[in-house]
Amino acid sequence: MVLDGRLCYGGDYNPEQWPAEVWKQDVELMRQARVTLVTVGVFAWSRLEPAPGRYTFDWLDQVLDLLHAGGIRVALATPTASPPPWFSLAHPDALPVTADGVRLHHGSRDTYCAAAPAYRAAARRITGLLAERYADHPALALWHVHNEYGTTCHCHHAEAGFRRWLRDRYRDLDALNDAWTTSFWSQHHSDWAQVSTPRATQYLPNPGQVLDFRRYWSDELLAAYVEQRNLLRAATPGVPVTTNYVLGDWVPVDHARWAAEVDLVAIDHYPSDAGPAAEEQIALAADLARGWARHGARHHARATDGDLPGARGSWLLMESAPNLIYTPGRMHTREPGRMARHSLAYVARGSRGAMFFQWRAPRGGAELFHSALVPHAGPDSRIFREAVELGGMLDRLAEVDAGVVEAPVAIAWDAASGWALQQRALPSDRIHHHTEVAVAHRALRRAGYACDPVLPGDPLTGYALLVLPALYLADDDTAAWVRDHVHGGGHVVIGYLSGVADEHARIRLGGYPGAYRDVLGVRVEEFHLLADGEEVPLTGGGTGRFWAETVRVAGAEPVDAYAAGVLAGQPAVTRHRYGDGVAWYVSTRPDEGTYQRLLDEAARAAGASPTCPDAPPGVEAVRRRSPEASWLFLLNHTASAQRVPTAGIDLLTGAVVEDAVTLPAGGVAVVRERAGA
Amino acid sequence: MVLDGRLCYGGDYNPEQWPAEVWKQDVELMRQARVTLVTVGVFAWSRLEPAPGRYTFDWLDQVLDLLHAGGIRVALATPTASPPPWFSLAHPDALPVTADGVRLHHGSRDTYCAAAPAYRAAARRITGLLAERYADHPALALWHVHNEYGTTCHCHHAEAGFRRWLRDRYRDLDALNDAWTTSFWSQHHSDWAQVSTPRATQYLPNPGQVLDFRRYWSDELLAAYVEQRNLLRAATPGVPVTTNYVLGDWVPVDHARWAAEVDLVAIDHYPSDAGPAAEEQIALAADLARGWARHGARHHARATDGDLPGARGSWLLMESAPNLIYTPGRMHTREPGRMARHSLAYVARGSRGAMFFQWRAPRGGAELFHSALVPHAGPDSRIFREAVELGGMLDRLAEVDAGVVEAPVAIAWDAASGWALQQRALPSDRIHHHTEVAVAHRALRRAGYACDPVLPGDPLTGYALLVLPALYLADDDTAAWVRDHVHGGGHVVIGYLSGVADEHARIRLGGYPGAYRDVLGVRVEEFHLLADGEEVPLTGGGTGRFWAETVRVAGAEPVDAYAAGVLAGQPAVTRHRYGDGVAWYVSTRPDEGTYQRLLDEAARAAGASPTCPDAPPGVEAVRRRSPEASWLFLLNHTASAQRVPTAGIDLLTGAVVEDAVTLPAGGVAVVRERAGA
Amino acid sequence: MVLDGRLCYGGDYNPEQWPAEVWKQDVELMRQARVTLVTVGVFAWSRLEPAPGRYTFDWLDQVLDLLHAGGIRVALATPTASPPPWFSLAHPDALPVTADGVRLHHGSRDTYCAAAPAYRAAARRITGLLAERYADHPALALWHVHNEYGTTCHCHHAEAGFRRWLRDRYRDLDALNDAWTTSFWSQHHSDWAQVSTPRATQYLPNPGQVLDFRRYWSDELLAAYVEQRNLLRAATPGVPVTTNYVLGDWVPVDHARWAAEVDLVAIDHYPSDAGPAAEEQIALAADLARGWARHGARHHARATDGDLPGARGSWLLMESAPNLIYTPGRMHTREPGRMARHSLAYVARGSRGAMFFQWRAPRGGAELFHSALVPHAGPDSRIFREAVELGGMLDRLAEVDAGVVEAPVAIAWDAASGWALQQRALPSDRIHHHTEVAVAHRALRRAGYACDPVLPGDPLTGYALLVLPALYLADDDTAAWVRDHVHGGGHVVIGYLSGVADEHARIRLGGYPGAYRDVLGVRVEEFHLLADGEEVPLTGGGTGRFWAETVRVAGAEPVDAYAAGVLAGQPAVTRHRYGDGVAWYVSTRPDEGTYQRLLDEAARAAGASPTCPDAPPGVEAVRRRSPEASWLFLLNHTASAQRVPTAGIDLLTGAVVEDAVTLPAGGVAVVRERAGA
């Protein structure tokens, strides 16, 4: 997907919102900004098929021809994320139903049940017509299926689908009863007909049911995607197919498993904090996308002519906001230059470009204040001027697409663990797998280590250190994966709430963390939650927060200990030699500095080293490497100039870097490193 | 509605809650308090018609006769705001349905759908019977239709009504598609049958649909009102008809447009803050009511014998709370004397009296702790003693009813702009038209200027200054109204978020504020929202809050500028000579002192002057003027005595004021000014 | 229920969650912990009857035999709190419906409508079968009906039941209209068919309807309980029957009235605060349970052989959490020793033992992290070791079961007042009967006084002082009860919001508190609510919070007065000699110290004295006394050792106490007092 040797740059383009005279201006402005790729048609169903069976493709023909004439490639979208109003009236049974039984109505987007046969048939129909019509269009570079799969439903189609999925998974009703622990609260099913979606009920729901409902929807939505993909692939075997992932706790999609079915992992990403956490969120999201991409079936090798094959783990930032950061209750305007720095931060971590939602700000509609490359004020605006600058920068960086991101640390991330930790009645309502991963990722990033997210079972060759932050679920294979890895010489840091439960979210009994007691040489008797703002001092000088535990050592040596309270004198952090490897256990959430030092110590002991040991604090360093070259991305997130020792050529300026580069406040350098440097 | 030469004084009287022996005591107490008018029968339907078609008017006959014998006039209410339980059972299709599809049940008040034919027919029937029976009753002074129109519905009657209304408005489905920007998110309608009310949907609703749904309900409710009014007018051509407006963001009523259909604008008003904001809220609500009244068709000229015709813009405070201020979560007991001062604050700003909900506190029911003139403790109570005092005060003030409130400043207020700014996904969830109006109104009030709310298109003769705070919507006529006014020599102060969108809430492109860029000589590229508590310093010494903008001058001169942050050095406030006039732009929310000084400067430059330049801070001064006389209301909101230079006669004490009046802490004077003073 | 001369100790045992091999280990561990009683089968319906009419009692047979062989007695539960999934499918009309009309679905527990005939029939059937099968089982010690009755419903069965109940209560529709004040807001019913449950409606509901809906459900649920009890009693006349009360504002159960129908009052109790409030909540809950038990019909005299009859007011803590305190959003791990101290705190105040939910922590299900005596970590854990210790302690305390708790103060508590004060539109949303009782109870406890909760109408012989904190409702009998008591020489302290309303929650007019003005010699004109954190100084040196009033004395003498604000100089606390007694009125919520001193003064004046005047602060002292002996419980809630003068034998250590016992930090002593000490 490096188009004609260039990185992807552009965004969602919705010509259906504008009269034809604007289209020409758009293409002209795109050329001015060096746009290479636009996503067309994401929400165009009601324009393509304004009434059932009445098709109006002519405007889209014109738009694609115009784009092609302008040298802009197209990610052509199937419009199935928003069926037209006529669809709702024709198929009321295909409208989604909430857990409360409320049937939703059209008037927004995404009002369909993806398990409803009528919806699936309609989606296949419009997709097939698009595939047929545009298979040979020269602008076509990528198929963009749907938009942000993620809606669920409790209608009778969904219930039937859930039951079918459960029968496939468990075969036997007793196995389901066992997995869901239906012996609790008299929930034993004696007939498949009694099994339903987790609808509104009197009190706490069954956590096994809720977890499997998420899994079912991931698979049902994936099936809906695959149906479309297959149609498109059949029509255009050489054109890659993708769908844009949406991130968030509510999303019932196991992105890693989906990766095997997409030709290019693509994510939409919108940081939710206007401060330095924005950069932390970007780094984590980009790393996650790369981790998912490493699980892909690599169909994107079948890329169209003129495209580079893409490095291992490369992916695409499909949507981001040009100007604004959406914080709760308030849109924050990005400071000058920050959009470009953010875009390059994604590219540094493996994105094959930077795409935005959307090209031109709409006059109306639900998201009329959503950020755009051409804002309401038009092209004579800071935003568009920065877009032009960014286009120039990306143009000079195409070669980095061949580089694989270097990472000596692996960090486990698992969708199902995240879902399982959303159950109610946990020890705290602040427990989130994603948060625990983010805390560890932040500490590693501050310590200067790049890391790759991995899934249980992934090969770990090449990683000096493996970190498991609240990897709550562990089936026997996962337990063995960790055990064998450490036994064979691997180093692992395991955080609290890891391996506590099996794949059905049932507790592994006998002491936490059930799956890893042997590897860790510890046995946890009980947990102790700290109140908000409460800290427990550690003998090593730091503090623990949020969570603490009664840790009984059984072979492990204490590394740090609680220094006060009922746990005073008892171990907080332990280390255990197991086979040829080392396993650390962290039973609390250390303060940032302590956690950073701890992970740094564990990483160094495992033989890892930071990406750029001499980078000053606040300068993020990421390296991509190909067999032929390496590129060092240096992103200065501070408000003053920073000097970083390195040598090579700064691609953005073309300047030769002799021994160091000086980054202005907020500045970026991408240095093609001198061999041997 | 000045009854027999007296101001209106009284409140809701609900004799149906009491046995007949209490009625006589009530009339006696009313006489003691010099009550002139009571509203009877607002919630009496189930007493007037306890079963379908079974009528029991005899008790009401008795009550009206008793009141008449006591010299108390009656605002006779139609009871249609609360149909009896039998109505719900007979007409389940006339019960309201929420956006979620929940059909509400009787058990409170207002459980009907005003678009349901059965409801409308029943309302006409009971209204017709009341009109017939009491047309000639000598106590009858005013018809009080319904109560606080404002409920909406999503049932099939409402949906059909909405569609009819939309067909009337847009004629053509394409026009509706265009107005609602249905090209966004594939919402194009290809048949009127696809158009529905904004029911529960998956994600953000269509803002155009939501806005029109409000407009539809304003018109549907108005039609329901007009049906009743016509019946009453036909029966009693000489008796004015009104309905009591309820205020609030949730209310789908365009009060200004309704004013043309009522013979007297009447509002219910309950401040929501126990501190000085109570007085600010009162001043604004009273001014709004007067502004609406100025849009009336002045049917109240057809007042009954013995009534004064009423000054221009006069209106009536129909409901207020005698003793309590309802703050969130807590009822605040008004300090001694504050009820009277508040009552006179309304009269100062044009109310033809002071009415209360309710006369006598009920034993039970949903609002049993609602404040009343005769509280649970009975007449031997501070509250009733203050009620008697207030009656005496109002008795001495009847002459002011002839006076028009003097205001040199006009401030724009627009229901539809308020509704449009309630859409979701705005740049901030703190944006409210009403808040922006209130902030400007407060600054003007502190600077000593009286102001009249005006609507887009209103004649502006007589106003030195026009202020537009977040007048979000501007159709082309509104844009021309401002342009022509300034071109012709007018002075205007325009705040951020004014003229940003057209009448369909679609952005006017090319830079904010689209409708006024030419008049202002500025072009706004982008907005910058500040966090709660965040301030940006201004070069003039003040600070800006909440909102800031990148303002490019295009003819305007900077008056004040941002002094820090990414906007440092760029204009915050500008002034532009346009034609013979002057247009100011305020791109941030200045701190109170700065805003007050700014508006004072703009007003003085425009030739306006404060009502009473020598009034000390905390003393509110309002003047009413008739061709024959002028009256200066002085309300001391401070906790110490205050001296105000003036001359004339203090109507409350009868004392001659030679050169100044000294107001005790919390005290009030109403001075008939010496001619030429 | 002191089993074979031992206190009850054990908890909910759910063998259906575990394979048979675990059962034997369970019985062994129970013996190790000296468990005497376990509750079996609470949620076992779907295991006992996995499909309609297919019964599988064999596993339960085995379990009971095993327990019996191990010397463990059984509280055998009817499983009706959680019908199996097949029940929902067979009887959809028996699923509960919310006020919004949402019919809930199985998937949790408690998804049934207790008014549905199908549910009631099914519940009787399974109960009858259990009674028949296990009537003669030697392990059977107690029948435990259902679990935590408390769910309500709005389905048509519930509506019909509500109407029947109302017809029984009011006979005449006019009486209902009057009681509910349907004259307010036009809610007059002209036919019984118009009367419904308080379903979702447009605005505030009718408070009389809401109050009666609570009362109805208390009676409907009681009827469901009685049906089961009668079946059980018929089968086993000698075995007591109970049900475990759940506490909380949402619970529509009048526990005191239910007491007449249970053979042993049993409560589930979970403190909600991890700090010292936990101990306060325990003291209050235990006292309430004892108060309810004193209203019982004393059927438990019919205890099985080997059981002590139980002292007056004795009851049973049926559920508590072994290790955790569930605070909002977080589970707090109890500090070492605190579980035992808490358990003895319940026993001190009349519990016949300490039971826990649950015996063994489950692997899965909705409450998988709920605390258990055998935790996830297994028996090698602090929790189980403490459980063994507690078993030993309780074993040494069996004799105290003969003692009645001594209390010189009575404090009124009334379910209906609590419900009435949950109506919306009260003067403050912070008004709760339970909170007001808790504040007074805490002050009395700190002052060292034990108190018995009483209900209006209870005999007051033996109580020196009666306290009424916000006893909102007072019918004429209640008013007479207080009046006669004081007239006859009783002393009473009445707090604000007492006697304000009649039994239908209608205000008693003429000045608050309508029911007690004569006794108190005061008349309250109006209330004044204070803001959060606001205080009003009192002339006595303390402060008032939350609530204040304009109190006019009419015979009473001021004891303390407001010292600032609009009430400055007016009485805050008054005292009135009435007949031979004394009545105090407290019109505000005094700060803790002031309230403690005030109640201490009132109690001493009435002739009461603290339980253990020499106990240092933080040491709780409670005495139980039988005709033969007395036992002094001393619970040291402080973090340091405390010395308490007393003499006798410490049952826990067996040591002779000569003149004082020294309690270690967090320690407990139970001293059989030397006669005459």
Tab-separated table of N, CA and C in Angstrom, chain C residues 445-520:
chain	number	residue	atom	x	y	z
C	445	ARG	N	-24.661	5.636	71.033
C	445	ARG	CA	-23.617	4.623	71.184
C	445	ARG	C	-22.334	5.272	71.720
C	446	ARG	N	-22.011	6.429	71.178
C	446	ARG	CA	-20.816	7.125	71.674
C	446	ARG	C	-20.976	7.559	73.120
C	447	ALA	N	-22.206	7.897	73.464
C	447	ALA	CA	-22.455	8.291	74.848
C	447	ALA	C	-22.524	7.067	75.759
C	448	GLY	N	-22.487	5.872	75.189
C	448	GLY	CA	-22.418	4.663	76.009
C	448	GLY	C	-23.739	3.993	76.280
C	449	TYR	N	-24.804	4.451	75.620
C	449	TYR	CA	-26.128	3.891	75.896
C	449	TYR	C	-26.504	2.828	74.869
C	450	ALA	N	-26.946	1.713	75.349
C	450	ALA	CA	-27.553	0.729	74.460
C	450	ALA	C	-28.990	1.156	74.201
C	451	CYS	N	-29.473	0.841	73.023
C	451	CYS	CA	-30.871	1.192	72.777
C	451	CYS	C	-31.568	0.127	71.966
C	452	ASP	N	-32.843	0.014	72.205
C	452	ASP	CA	-33.706	-0.906	71.488
C	452	ASP	C	-34.541	-0.138	70.478
C	453	PRO	N	-34.509	-0.535	69.238
C	453	PRO	CA	-35.482	0.034	68.312
C	453	PRO	C	-36.898	-0.385	68.703
C	454	VAL	N	-37.792	0.543	68.619
C	454	VAL	CA	-39.203	0.223	68.889
C	454	VAL	C	-40.057	0.729	67.742
C	455	LEU	N	-41.233	0.181	67.658
C	455	LEU	CA	-42.198	0.649	66.676
C	455	LEU	C	-43.275	1.458	67.365
C	456	PRO	N	-43.863	2.371	66.636
C	456	PRO	CA	-44.997	3.090	67.207
C	456	PRO	C	-45.989	2.098	67.801
C	457	GLY	N	-46.414	2.349	69.001
C	457	GLY	CA	-47.387	1.485	69.653
C	457	GLY	C	-46.773	0.463	70.581
C	458	ASP	N	-45.479	0.283	70.508
C	458	ASP	CA	-44.843	-0.708	71.375
C	458	ASP	C	-44.949	-0.296	72.836
C	459	PRO	N	-45.010	-1.275	73.729
C	459	PRO	CA	-44.921	-0.937	75.160
C	459	PRO	C	-43.562	-0.325	75.449
C	460	LEU	N	-43.552	0.672	76.321
C	460	LEU	CA	-42.313	1.400	76.584
C	460	LEU	C	-41.806	1.189	78.002
C	461	THR	N	-42.455	0.290	78.682
C	461	THR	CA	-42.030	0.001	80.047
C	461	THR	C	-40.565	-0.416	80.065
C	462	GLY	N	-39.847	0.152	80.980
C	462	GLY	CA	-38.447	-0.247	81.105
C	462	GLY	C	-37.492	0.670	80.374
C	463	TYR	N	-38.024	1.517	79.515
C	463	TYR	CA	-37.151	2.456	78.811
C	463	TYR	C	-37.206	3.809	79.495
C	464	ALA	N	-36.045	4.308	79.856
C	464	ALA	CA	-36.010	5.622	80.486
C	464	ALA	C	-36.285	6.714	79.471
C	465	LEU	N	-35.799	6.495	78.240
C	465	LEU	CA	-35.886	7.561	77.254
C	465	LEU	C	-36.355	6.980	75.923
C	466	LEU	N	-37.190	7.754	75.242
C	466	LEU	CA	-37.638	7.393	73.890
C	466	LEU	C	-37.144	8.466	72.932
C	467	VAL	N	-36.550	8.044	71.820
C	467	VAL	CA	-36.033	8.997	70.833
C	467	VAL	C	-36.749	8.764	69.500
C	468	LEU	N	-37.228	9.834	68.899
C	468	LEU	CA	-37.905	9.742	67.593
C	468	LEU	C	-37.134	10.547	66.550
C	469	PRO	N	-36.296	9.927	65.777
C	469	PRO	CA	-35.564	10.676	64.742
C	469	PRO	C	-36.285	10.586	63.402
C	470	ALA	N	-36.845	11.687	62.970
C	470	ALA	CA	-37.540	11.734	61.678
C	470	ALA	C	-38.545	10.595	61.538
C	471	LEU	N	-39.306	10.378	62.572
C	471	LEU	CA	-40.410	9.409	62.476
C	471	LEU	C	-41.558	10.136	61.780
C	472	TYR	N	-41.426	10.204	60.470
C	472	TYR	CA	-42.202	11.122	59.639
C	472	TYR	C	-43.702	10.904	59.747
C	473	LEU	N	-44.104	9.650	59.657
C	473	LEU	CA	-45.534	9.350	59.673
C	473	LEU	C	-46.028	9.177	61.109
C	474	ALA	N	-47.190	9.669	61.351
C	474	ALA	CA	-47.827	9.405	62.638
C	474	ALA	C	-49.324	9.352	62.429
C	475	ASP	N	-49.906	8.179	62.604
C	475	ASP	CA	-51.369	8.147	62.605
C	475	ASP	C	-51.831	8.597	64.003
C	476	ASP	N	-53.114	8.646	64.212
C	476	ASP	CA	-53.592	9.193	65.481
C	476	ASP	C	-53.152	8.332	66.657
C	477	ASP	N	-53.070	7.037	66.421
C	477	ASP	CA	-52.640	6.153	67.500
C	477	ASP	C	-51.194	6.432	67.901
C	478	THR	N	-50.374	6.703	66.912
C	478	THR	CA	-48.974	6.999	67.216
C	478	THR	C	-48.867	8.295	68.011
C	479	ALA	N	-49.629	9.280	67.572
C	479	ALA	CA	-49.620	10.545	68.311
C	479	ALA	C	-50.045	10.317	69.760
C	480	ALA	N	-51.073	9.489	69.942
C	480	ALA	CA	-51.569	9.216	71.301
C	480	ALA	C	-50.547	8.413	72.101
C	481	TRP	N	-49.863	7.528	71.420
C	481	TRP	CA	-48.840	6.682	72.076
C	481	TRP	C	-47.772	7.564	72.702
C	482	VAL	N	-47.314	8.554	71.949
C	482	VAL	CA	-46.287	9.458	72.474
C	482	VAL	C	-46.884	10.346	73.559
C	483	ARG	N	-48.064	10.875	73.269
C	483	ARG	CA	-48.686	11.810	74.199
C	483	ARG	C	-48.931	11.141	75.555
C	484	ASP	N	-49.497	9.948	75.504
C	484	ASP	CA	-49.822	9.243	76.751
C	484	ASP	C	-48.552	8.864	77.502
C	485	HIS	N	-47.562	8.468	76.737
C	485	HIS	CA	-46.303	8.076	77.368
C	485	HIS	C	-45.699	9.248	78.134
C	486	VAL	N	-45.642	10.395	77.496
C	486	VAL	CA	-45.037	11.551	78.159
C	486	VAL	C	-45.925	12.012	79.315
C	487	HIS	N	-47.198	12.043	79.031
C	487	HIS	CA	-48.122	12.485	80.083
C	487	HIS	C	-47.978	11.635	81.331
C	488	GLY	N	-47.722	10.380	81.104
C	488	GLY	CA	-47.588	9.463	82.230
C	488	GLY	C	-46.203	9.475	82.858
C	489	GLY	N	-45.347	10.384	82.429
C	489	GLY	CA	-44.045	10.488	83.082
C	489	GLY	C	-42.873	10.127	82.200
C	490	GLY	N	-43.138	9.755	80.956
C	490	GLY	CA	-42.043	9.370	80.056
C	490	GLY	C	-41.248	10.570	79.570
C	491	HIS	N	-40.030	10.257	79.179
C	491	HIS	CA	-39.181	11.287	78.581
C	491	HIS	C	-38.989	10.940	77.106
C	492	VAL	N	-39.072	11.972	76.264
C	492	VAL	CA	-38.932	11.718	74.830
C	492	VAL	C	-38.104	12.829	74.191
C	493	VAL	N	-37.283	12.444	73.234
C	493	VAL	CA	-36.560	13.412	72.402
C	493	VAL	C	-37.084	13.239	70.986
C	494	ILE	N	-37.641	14.321	70.441
C	494	ILE	CA	-38.239	14.248	69.108
C	494	ILE	C	-37.409	15.088	68.148
C	495	GLY	N	-37.019	14.507	67.035
C	495	GLY	CA	-36.245	15.235	66.045
C	495	GLY	C	-37.126	15.786	64.943
C	496	TYR	N	-36.572	16.722	64.201
C	496	TYR	CA	-37.285	17.324	63.065
C	496	TYR	C	-37.804	16.243	62.123
C	497	LEU	N	-38.829	16.582	61.402
C	497	LEU	CA	-39.466	15.684	60.437
C	497	LEU	C	-40.160	14.490	61.088
C	498	SER	N	-40.406	14.590	62.370
C	498	SER	CA	-41.216	13.568	63.045
C	498	SER	C	-42.654	14.038	63.151
C	499	GLY	N	-43.567	13.127	62.915
C	499	GLY	CA	-44.986	13.441	63.108
C	499	GLY	C	-45.493	14.522	62.184
C	500	VAL	N	-44.766	14.760	61.112
C	500	VAL	CA	-45.159	15.805	60.174
C	500	VAL	C	-46.363	15.360	59.349
C	501	ALA	N	-46.441	14.057	59.091
C	501	ALA	CA	-47.475	13.558	58.191
C	501	ALA	C	-48.303	12.473	58.865
C	502	ASP	N	-49.460	12.196	58.272
C	502	ASP	CA	-50.283	11.105	58.782
C	502	ASP	C	-49.896	9.797	58.088
C	503	GLU	N	-50.648	8.746	58.308
C	503	GLU	CA	-50.265	7.436	57.782
C	503	GLU	C	-50.314	7.373	56.263
C	504	HIS	N	-50.969	8.351	55.639
C	504	HIS	CA	-50.989	8.385	54.176
C	504	HIS	C	-49.981	9.385	53.626
C	505	ALA	N	-49.080	9.820	54.492
C	505	ALA	CA	-48.046	10.781	54.100
C	505	ALA	C	-48.644	12.134	53.734
C	506	ARG	N	-49.806	12.425	54.283
C	506	ARG	CA	-50.394	13.748	54.115
C	506	ARG	C	-49.981	14.626	55.290
C	507	ILE	N	-49.656	15.859	54.971
C	507	ILE	CA	-49.164	16.763	56.016
C	507	ILE	C	-50.242	16.990	57.085
C	508	ARG	N	-49.820	16.966	58.314
C	508	ARG	CA	-50.694	17.406	59.409
C	508	ARG	C	-50.546	18.926	59.516
C	509	LEU	N	-51.624	19.599	59.232
C	509	LEU	CA	-51.563	21.048	59.030
C	509	LEU	C	-51.526	21.844	60.324
C	510	GLY	N	-51.205	23.114	60.186
C	510	GLY	CA	-51.255	24.022	61.329
C	510	GLY	C	-49.901	24.293	61.940
C	511	GLY	N	-48.870	23.749	61.356
C	511	GLY	CA	-47.523	23.916	61.916
C	511	GLY	C	-46.962	22.550	62.222
C	512	TYR	N	-45.669	22.396	61.919
C	512	TYR	CA	-44.995	21.135	62.209
C	512	TYR	C	-44.632	21.105	63.684
C	513	PRO	N	-44.354	19.976	64.275
C	513	PRO	CA	-44.710	18.640	63.820
C	513	PRO	C	-46.106	18.334	64.297
C	514	GLY	N	-47.008	18.263	63.329
C	514	GLY	CA	-48.441	18.235	63.614
C	514	GLY	C	-48.864	17.272	64.702
C	515	ALA	N	-48.244	16.113	64.743
C	515	ALA	CA	-48.697	15.109	65.703
C	515	ALA	C	-48.230	15.404	67.119
C	516	TYR	N	-47.206	16.225	67.253
C	516	TYR	CA	-46.564	16.354	68.570
C	516	TYR	C	-46.470	17.793	69.067
C	517	ARG	N	-47.152	18.718	68.404
C	517	ARG	CA	-47.069	20.113	68.839
C	517	ARG	C	-47.462	20.262	70.293
C	518	ASP	N	-48.542	19.574	70.686
C	518	ASP	CA	-49.039	19.731	72.062
C	518	ASP	C	-48.036	19.172	73.066
C	519	VAL	N	-47.529	17.991	72.773
C	519	VAL	CA	-46.587	17.357	73.703
C	519	VAL	C	-45.311	18.191	73.828
C	520	LEU	N	-44.884	18.756	72.701
C	520	LEU	CA	-43.613	19.478	72.662
C	520	LEU	C	-43.749	20.927	73.102
